Coordinates of C-alpha atoms in Angstrom, one line a residue:
X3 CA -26.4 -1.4 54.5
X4 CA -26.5 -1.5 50.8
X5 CA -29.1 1.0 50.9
X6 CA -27.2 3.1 53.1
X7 CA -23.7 2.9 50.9
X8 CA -25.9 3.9 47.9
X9 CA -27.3 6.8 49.0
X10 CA -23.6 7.9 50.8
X11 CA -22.6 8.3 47.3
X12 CA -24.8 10.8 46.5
X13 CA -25.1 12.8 49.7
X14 CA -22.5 11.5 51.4
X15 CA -21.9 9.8 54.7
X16 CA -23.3 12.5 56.8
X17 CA -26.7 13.2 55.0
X18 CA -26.6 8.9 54.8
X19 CA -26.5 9.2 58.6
X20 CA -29.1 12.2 59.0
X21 CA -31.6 10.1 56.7
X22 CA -31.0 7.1 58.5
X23 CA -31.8 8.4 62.1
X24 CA -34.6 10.5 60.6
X25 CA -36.1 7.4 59.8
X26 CA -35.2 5.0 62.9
X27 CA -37.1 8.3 64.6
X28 CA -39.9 7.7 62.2
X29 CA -39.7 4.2 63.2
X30 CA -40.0 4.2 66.5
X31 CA -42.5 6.7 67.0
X32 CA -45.1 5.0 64.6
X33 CA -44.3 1.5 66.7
X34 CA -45.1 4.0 70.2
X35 CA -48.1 5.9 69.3
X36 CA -49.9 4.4 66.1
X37 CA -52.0 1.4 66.4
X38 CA -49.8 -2.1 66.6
X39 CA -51.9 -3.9 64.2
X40 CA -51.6 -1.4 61.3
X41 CA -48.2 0.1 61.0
X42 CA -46.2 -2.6 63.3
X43 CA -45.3 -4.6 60.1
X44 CA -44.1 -1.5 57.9
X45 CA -42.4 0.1 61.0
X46 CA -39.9 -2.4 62.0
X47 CA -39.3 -2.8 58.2
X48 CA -38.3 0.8 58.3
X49 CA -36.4 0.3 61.6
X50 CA -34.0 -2.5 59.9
X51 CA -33.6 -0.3 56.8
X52 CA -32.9 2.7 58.6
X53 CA -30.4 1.4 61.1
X54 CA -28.7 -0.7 57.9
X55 CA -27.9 2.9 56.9
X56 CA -26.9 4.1 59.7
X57 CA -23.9 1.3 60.6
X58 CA -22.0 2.1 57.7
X59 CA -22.5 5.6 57.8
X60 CA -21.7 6.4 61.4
X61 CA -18.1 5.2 61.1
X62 CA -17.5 6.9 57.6
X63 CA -18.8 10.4 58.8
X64 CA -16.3 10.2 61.4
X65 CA -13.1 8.5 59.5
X66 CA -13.5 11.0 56.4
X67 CA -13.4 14.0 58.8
X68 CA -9.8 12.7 59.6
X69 CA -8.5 11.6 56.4
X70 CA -5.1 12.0 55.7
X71 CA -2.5 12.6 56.4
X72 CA -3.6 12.4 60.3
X73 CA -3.6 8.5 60.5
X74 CA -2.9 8.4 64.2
X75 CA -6.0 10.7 65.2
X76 CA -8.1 8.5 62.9
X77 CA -7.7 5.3 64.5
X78 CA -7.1 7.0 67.4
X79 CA -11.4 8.3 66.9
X80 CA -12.2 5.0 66.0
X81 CA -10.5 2.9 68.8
X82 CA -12.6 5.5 71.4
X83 CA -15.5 4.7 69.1
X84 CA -14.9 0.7 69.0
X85 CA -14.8 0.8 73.2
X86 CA -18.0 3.1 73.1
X87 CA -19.7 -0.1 71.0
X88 CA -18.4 -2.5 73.3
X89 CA -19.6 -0.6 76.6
X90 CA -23.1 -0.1 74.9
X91 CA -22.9 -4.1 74.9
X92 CA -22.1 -4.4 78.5
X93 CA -24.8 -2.0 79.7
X94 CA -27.1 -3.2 77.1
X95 CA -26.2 -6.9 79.5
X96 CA -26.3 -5.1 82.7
X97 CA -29.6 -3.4 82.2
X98 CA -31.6 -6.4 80.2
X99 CA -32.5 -7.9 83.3
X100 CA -33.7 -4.5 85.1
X101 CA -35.5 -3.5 82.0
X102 CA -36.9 -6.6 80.8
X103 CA -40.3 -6.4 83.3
X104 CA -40.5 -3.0 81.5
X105 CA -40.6 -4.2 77.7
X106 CA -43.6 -3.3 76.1
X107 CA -45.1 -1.1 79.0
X108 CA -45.6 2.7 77.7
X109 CA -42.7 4.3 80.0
X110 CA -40.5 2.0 77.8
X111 CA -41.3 2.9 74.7
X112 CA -41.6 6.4 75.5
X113 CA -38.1 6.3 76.6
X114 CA -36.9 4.5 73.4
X115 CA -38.5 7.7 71.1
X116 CA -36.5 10.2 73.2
X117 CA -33.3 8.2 72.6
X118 CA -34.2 7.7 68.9
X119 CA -35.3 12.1 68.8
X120 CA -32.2 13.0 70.8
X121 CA -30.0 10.7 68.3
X122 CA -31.7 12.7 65.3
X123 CA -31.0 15.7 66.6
X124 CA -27.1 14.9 67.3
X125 CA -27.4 13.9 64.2
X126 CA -28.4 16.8 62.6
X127 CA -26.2 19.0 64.6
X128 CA -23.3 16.7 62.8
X129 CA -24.4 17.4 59.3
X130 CA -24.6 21.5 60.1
X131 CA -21.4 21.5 62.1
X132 CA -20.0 19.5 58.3
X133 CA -21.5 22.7 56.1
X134 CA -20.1 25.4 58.8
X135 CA -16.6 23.6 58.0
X136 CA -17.1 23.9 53.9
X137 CA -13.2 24.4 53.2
X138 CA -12.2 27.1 50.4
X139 CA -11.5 26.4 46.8
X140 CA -8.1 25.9 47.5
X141 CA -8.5 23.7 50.2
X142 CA -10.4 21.3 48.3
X143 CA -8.5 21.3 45.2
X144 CA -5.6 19.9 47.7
X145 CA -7.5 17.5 49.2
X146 CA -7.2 13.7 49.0
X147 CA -10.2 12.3 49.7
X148 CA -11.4 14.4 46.9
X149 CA -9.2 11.9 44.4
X150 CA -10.2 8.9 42.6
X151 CA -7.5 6.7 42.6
X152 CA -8.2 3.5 41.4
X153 CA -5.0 2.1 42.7
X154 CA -5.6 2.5 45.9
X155 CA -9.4 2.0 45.5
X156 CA -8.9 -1.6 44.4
X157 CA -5.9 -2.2 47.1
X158 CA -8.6 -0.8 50.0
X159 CA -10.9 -3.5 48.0
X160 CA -8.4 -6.2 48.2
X161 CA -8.2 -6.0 51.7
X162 CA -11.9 -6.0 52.7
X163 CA -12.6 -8.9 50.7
X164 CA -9.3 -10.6 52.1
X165 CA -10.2 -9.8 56.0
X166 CA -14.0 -11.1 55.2
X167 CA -13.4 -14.5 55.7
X168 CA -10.9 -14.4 59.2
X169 CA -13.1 -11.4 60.6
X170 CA -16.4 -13.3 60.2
X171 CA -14.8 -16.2 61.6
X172 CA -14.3 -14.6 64.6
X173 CA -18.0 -14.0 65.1
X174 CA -18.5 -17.7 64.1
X175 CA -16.2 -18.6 66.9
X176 CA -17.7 -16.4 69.7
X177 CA -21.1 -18.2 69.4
X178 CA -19.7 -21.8 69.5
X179 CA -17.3 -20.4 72.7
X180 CA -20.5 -19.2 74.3
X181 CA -22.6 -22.0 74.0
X182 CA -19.3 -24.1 75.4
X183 CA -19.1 -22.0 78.2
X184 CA -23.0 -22.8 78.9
X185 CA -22.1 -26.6 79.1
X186 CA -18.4 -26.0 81.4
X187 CA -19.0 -22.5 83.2
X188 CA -15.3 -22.9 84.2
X189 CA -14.1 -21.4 87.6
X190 CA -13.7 -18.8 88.7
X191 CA -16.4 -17.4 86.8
X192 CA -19.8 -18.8 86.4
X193 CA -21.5 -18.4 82.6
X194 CA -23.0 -14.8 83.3
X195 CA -19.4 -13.8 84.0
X196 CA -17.9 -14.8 81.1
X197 CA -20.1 -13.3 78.7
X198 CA -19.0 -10.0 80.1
X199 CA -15.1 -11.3 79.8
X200 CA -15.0 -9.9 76.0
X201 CA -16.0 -6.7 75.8
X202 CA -14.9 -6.0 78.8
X203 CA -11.2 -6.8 77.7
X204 CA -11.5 -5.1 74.3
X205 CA -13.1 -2.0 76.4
X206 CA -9.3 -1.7 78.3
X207 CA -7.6 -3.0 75.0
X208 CA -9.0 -0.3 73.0
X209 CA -8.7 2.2 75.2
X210 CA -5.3 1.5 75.8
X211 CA -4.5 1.3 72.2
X212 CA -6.5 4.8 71.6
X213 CA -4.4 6.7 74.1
X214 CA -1.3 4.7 72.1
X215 CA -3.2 6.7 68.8
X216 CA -3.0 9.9 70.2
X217 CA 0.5 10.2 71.9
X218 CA 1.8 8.8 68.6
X219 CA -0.3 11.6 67.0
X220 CA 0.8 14.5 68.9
X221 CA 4.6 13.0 68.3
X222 CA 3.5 13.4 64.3
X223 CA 4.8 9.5 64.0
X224 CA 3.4 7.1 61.7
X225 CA 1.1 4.5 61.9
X226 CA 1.6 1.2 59.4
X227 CA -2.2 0.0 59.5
X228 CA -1.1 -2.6 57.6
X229 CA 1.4 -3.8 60.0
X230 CA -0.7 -3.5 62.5
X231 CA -3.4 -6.0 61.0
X232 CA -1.0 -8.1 60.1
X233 CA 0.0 -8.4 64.5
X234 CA -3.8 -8.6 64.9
X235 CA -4.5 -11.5 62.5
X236 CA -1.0 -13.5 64.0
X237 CA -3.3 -12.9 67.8
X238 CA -6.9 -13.7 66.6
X239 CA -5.3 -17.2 65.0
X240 CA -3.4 -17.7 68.4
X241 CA -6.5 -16.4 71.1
X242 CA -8.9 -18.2 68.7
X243 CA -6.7 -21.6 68.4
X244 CA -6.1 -22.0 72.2
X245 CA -10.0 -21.7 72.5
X246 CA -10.7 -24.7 69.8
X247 CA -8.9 -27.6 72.7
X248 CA -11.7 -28.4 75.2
X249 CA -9.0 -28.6 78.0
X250 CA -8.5 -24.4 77.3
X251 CA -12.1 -23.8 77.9
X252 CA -12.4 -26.2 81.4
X253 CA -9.5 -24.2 82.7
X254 CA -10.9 -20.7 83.6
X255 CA -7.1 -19.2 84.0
X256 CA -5.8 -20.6 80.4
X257 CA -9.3 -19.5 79.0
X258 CA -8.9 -15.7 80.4
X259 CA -5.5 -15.6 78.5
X260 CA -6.9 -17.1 75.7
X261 CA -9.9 -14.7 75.2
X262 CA -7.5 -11.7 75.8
X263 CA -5.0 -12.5 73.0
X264 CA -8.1 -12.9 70.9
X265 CA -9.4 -9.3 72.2
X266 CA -6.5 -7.2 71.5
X267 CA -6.4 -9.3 68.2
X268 CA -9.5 -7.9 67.9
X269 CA -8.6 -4.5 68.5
X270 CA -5.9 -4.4 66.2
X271 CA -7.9 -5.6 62.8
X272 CA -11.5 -4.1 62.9
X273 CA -11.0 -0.6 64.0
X274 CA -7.7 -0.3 62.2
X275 CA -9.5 -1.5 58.7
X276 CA -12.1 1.0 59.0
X277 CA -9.6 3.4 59.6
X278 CA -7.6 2.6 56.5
X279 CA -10.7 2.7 54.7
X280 CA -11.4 5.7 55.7
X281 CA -8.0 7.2 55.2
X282 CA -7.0 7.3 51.0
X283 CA -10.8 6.6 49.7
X284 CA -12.9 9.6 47.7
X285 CA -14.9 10.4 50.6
X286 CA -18.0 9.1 48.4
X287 CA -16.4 5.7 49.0
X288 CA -16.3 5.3 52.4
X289 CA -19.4 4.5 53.1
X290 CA -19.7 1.8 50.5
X291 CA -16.7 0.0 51.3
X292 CA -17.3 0.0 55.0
X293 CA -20.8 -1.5 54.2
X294 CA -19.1 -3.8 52.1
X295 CA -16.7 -4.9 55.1
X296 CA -20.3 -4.5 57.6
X297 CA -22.2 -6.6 55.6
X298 CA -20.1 -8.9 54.4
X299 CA -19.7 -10.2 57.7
X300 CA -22.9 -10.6 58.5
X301 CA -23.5 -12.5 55.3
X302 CA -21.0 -15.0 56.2
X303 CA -21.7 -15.0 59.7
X304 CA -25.2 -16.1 58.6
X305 CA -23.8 -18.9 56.4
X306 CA -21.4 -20.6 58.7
X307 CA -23.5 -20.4 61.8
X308 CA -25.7 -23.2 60.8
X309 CA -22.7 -25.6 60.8
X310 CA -22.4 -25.4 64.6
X311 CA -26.3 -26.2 65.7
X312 CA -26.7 -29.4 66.7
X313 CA -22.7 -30.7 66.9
X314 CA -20.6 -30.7 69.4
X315 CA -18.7 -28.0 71.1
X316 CA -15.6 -28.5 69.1
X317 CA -16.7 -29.6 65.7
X318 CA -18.8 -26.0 65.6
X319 CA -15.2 -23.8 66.0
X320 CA -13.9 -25.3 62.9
X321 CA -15.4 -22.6 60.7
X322 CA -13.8 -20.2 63.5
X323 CA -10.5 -22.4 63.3
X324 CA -10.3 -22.4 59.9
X325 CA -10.5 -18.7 58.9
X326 CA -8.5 -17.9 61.9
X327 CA -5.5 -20.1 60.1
X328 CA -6.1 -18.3 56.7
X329 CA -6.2 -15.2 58.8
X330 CA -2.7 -16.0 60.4
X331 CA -1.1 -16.9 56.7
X332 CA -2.3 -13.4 55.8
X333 CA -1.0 -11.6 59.0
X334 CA 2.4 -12.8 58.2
X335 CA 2.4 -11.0 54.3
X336 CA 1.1 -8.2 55.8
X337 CA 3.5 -8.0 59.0
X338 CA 6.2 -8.3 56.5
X339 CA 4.9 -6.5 53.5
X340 CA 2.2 -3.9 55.1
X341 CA 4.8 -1.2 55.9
X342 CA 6.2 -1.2 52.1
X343 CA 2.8 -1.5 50.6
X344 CA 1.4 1.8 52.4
X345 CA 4.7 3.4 51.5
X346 CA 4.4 2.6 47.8
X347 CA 0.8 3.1 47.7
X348 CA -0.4 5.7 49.8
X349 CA 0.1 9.6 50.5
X350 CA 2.7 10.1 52.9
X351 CA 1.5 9.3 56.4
X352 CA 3.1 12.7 58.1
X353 CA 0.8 15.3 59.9
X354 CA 3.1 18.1 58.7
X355 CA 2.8 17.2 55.7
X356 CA 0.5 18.9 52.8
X357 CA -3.1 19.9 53.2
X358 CA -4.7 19.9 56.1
X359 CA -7.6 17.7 55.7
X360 CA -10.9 19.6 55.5
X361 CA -14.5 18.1 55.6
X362 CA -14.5 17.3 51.5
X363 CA -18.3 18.4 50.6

């Protein structure tokens, strides 16, 4: 991902993506038809690069595209693309079992390079459908992902580094609620069912919340992201806090409630960040600062999972518990603060309103 945000600065997010599937392509087609024993070691090392730069770069390319002032299509685009994620997760689940015999047989891995050629070529079309859209002089001189603010550069900062802590908690959580639910499997649903309770519920969250984006687009109303983190931090500490009693997770109704306050807490903090991000930034910035929010997760998520293995179910949520509290003091400031912040800080949020955005390149 670092890799990635550094070379979105020079070409930007959409020759960051091109480069990045180019070489996932590369990857996988060295791992299918060159000899295991010689390239195997250098190819999955250019796999993990490659898709680090794609991660970041997929959601910028998209986000800069809409940048202001039409908020509500932007987090509308990302909602639809945060429920796209979360189905690829539950047919990634569905199919493991089916597919598994497969793994490693050639049929497999000649079906992986056609995926991995077919997403290059989307891919590319992308990047040419960006240089058909090259707005005129004018255009671009109106622009405002074309300015460097550092105003709202180090606000945009601010709240990434802020949101690191609750968001990765969240991740921290999900593990320790999963292997709980291996130990009570609480009716109705055996383990297997519950692992598809998540996505599933952010899948009808998030679309529910997308269609939300786009009626409130096409009414040209506003959108206060901060606000709107602010409600989703309040619902993660809530969802997230029911989970940490042991007598939540043996009772499968309380748990389902639980798990869908958590979801459309969820819903409301990570697609709407990336969003904001995406919104004020110099479109050379995106990138970066998503990776920054990308990474940093996994970073933490890396540190604090080592404090649940070998403790009991509800000693491992405390690192969940925790950043879900700190995560619920900072909802409140921004439920009650968000709305004046973006209003003081940021271009005014109304579609009819100056420039139309144009592809800045």
């Amino acid at each position: 991902m670092i890799l990635g945000a550094v070379v979105a600065i020079g070409v930007g997010p959409w020759g960051a993506l091109l480069l990045g599937t180019a070489g996932v392509t590369a990857a996988i087609t060295l791992l299918v038809v060159a000899p295991p024993s010689t390239f195997a070691t250098p190819a999955i090392g250019l796999l993990s690069i490659s898709e680090g730069m794609v991660r970041p770069a997929l959601w910028a390319a998209a986000v800069v595209a809409f940048a202001r002032p039409h908020e509500a299509s932007r987090l509308g685009l990302v909602l639809l693309m945060w429920v796209s994620m979360n189905l690829a997760g539950i047919a990634a689940r569905v199919g493991f079992d089916q597919f598994m015999p497969l793994r490693g047989s050639p049929a497999f891995a000649w079906v992986s390079l056609v995926a991995a050629l077919l997403a290059a070529v989307l891919s590319l079309l992308l990047l040419m459908s960006v240089l058909a859209s090259r707005p005129a002089a004018s255009t671009r001189e109106r622009e405002p992902t074309l300015r460097w603010d550092p105003g709202v550069f180090a606000v945009t900062g601010l709240w990434v580094l802020l949101l690191l802590g609750p968001w990765a908690a969240i991740t921290t959580a999900y593990g320790a609620l999963d292997d709980s639910l291996r130990i009570l499997s609480p009716a109705p649903l055996a383990y297997e069912g519950w692992s598809y309770v998540n996505p599933s519920l952010v899948v009808w969250l998030g679309g529910m919340a997308a269609a939300g984006a786009v009626l409130l687009a096409m009414s040209r109303r506003n959108v206060s992201s901060g606000r709107l983190i602010g409600v989703g931090l309040i619902l993660i500490a809530a969802g997230l806090g029911a989970c940490c009693f042991e007598g939540v997770r043996r009772e499968g109704l309380l748990l389902g409630a639980a798990m869908a306050v958590w979801a459309a807490g969820e819903v409301l903090v990570g697609p709407v960040l990336i969003s904001r991000i995406g919104a004020d930034l110099h479109w050379r910035a995106v990138t970066p600062m998503i990776a920054l929010f990308l990474g940093g997760e996994v970073v933490l998520h890396r540190w604090w999972a080592p404090f649940g293995v070998e403790r009991l179910p509800s000693e491992a949520f405390l690192p969940g518990g925790f950043g879900a509290a700190a995560g619920a003091v900072l909802g409140v400031l921004l439920l009650i603060g968000g709305g004046w912040l973006q209003r003081r800080l940021y271009t005014p949020d109304v579609p009819a309103a100056g420039a139309r955005p144009a592809v800045p390149i």
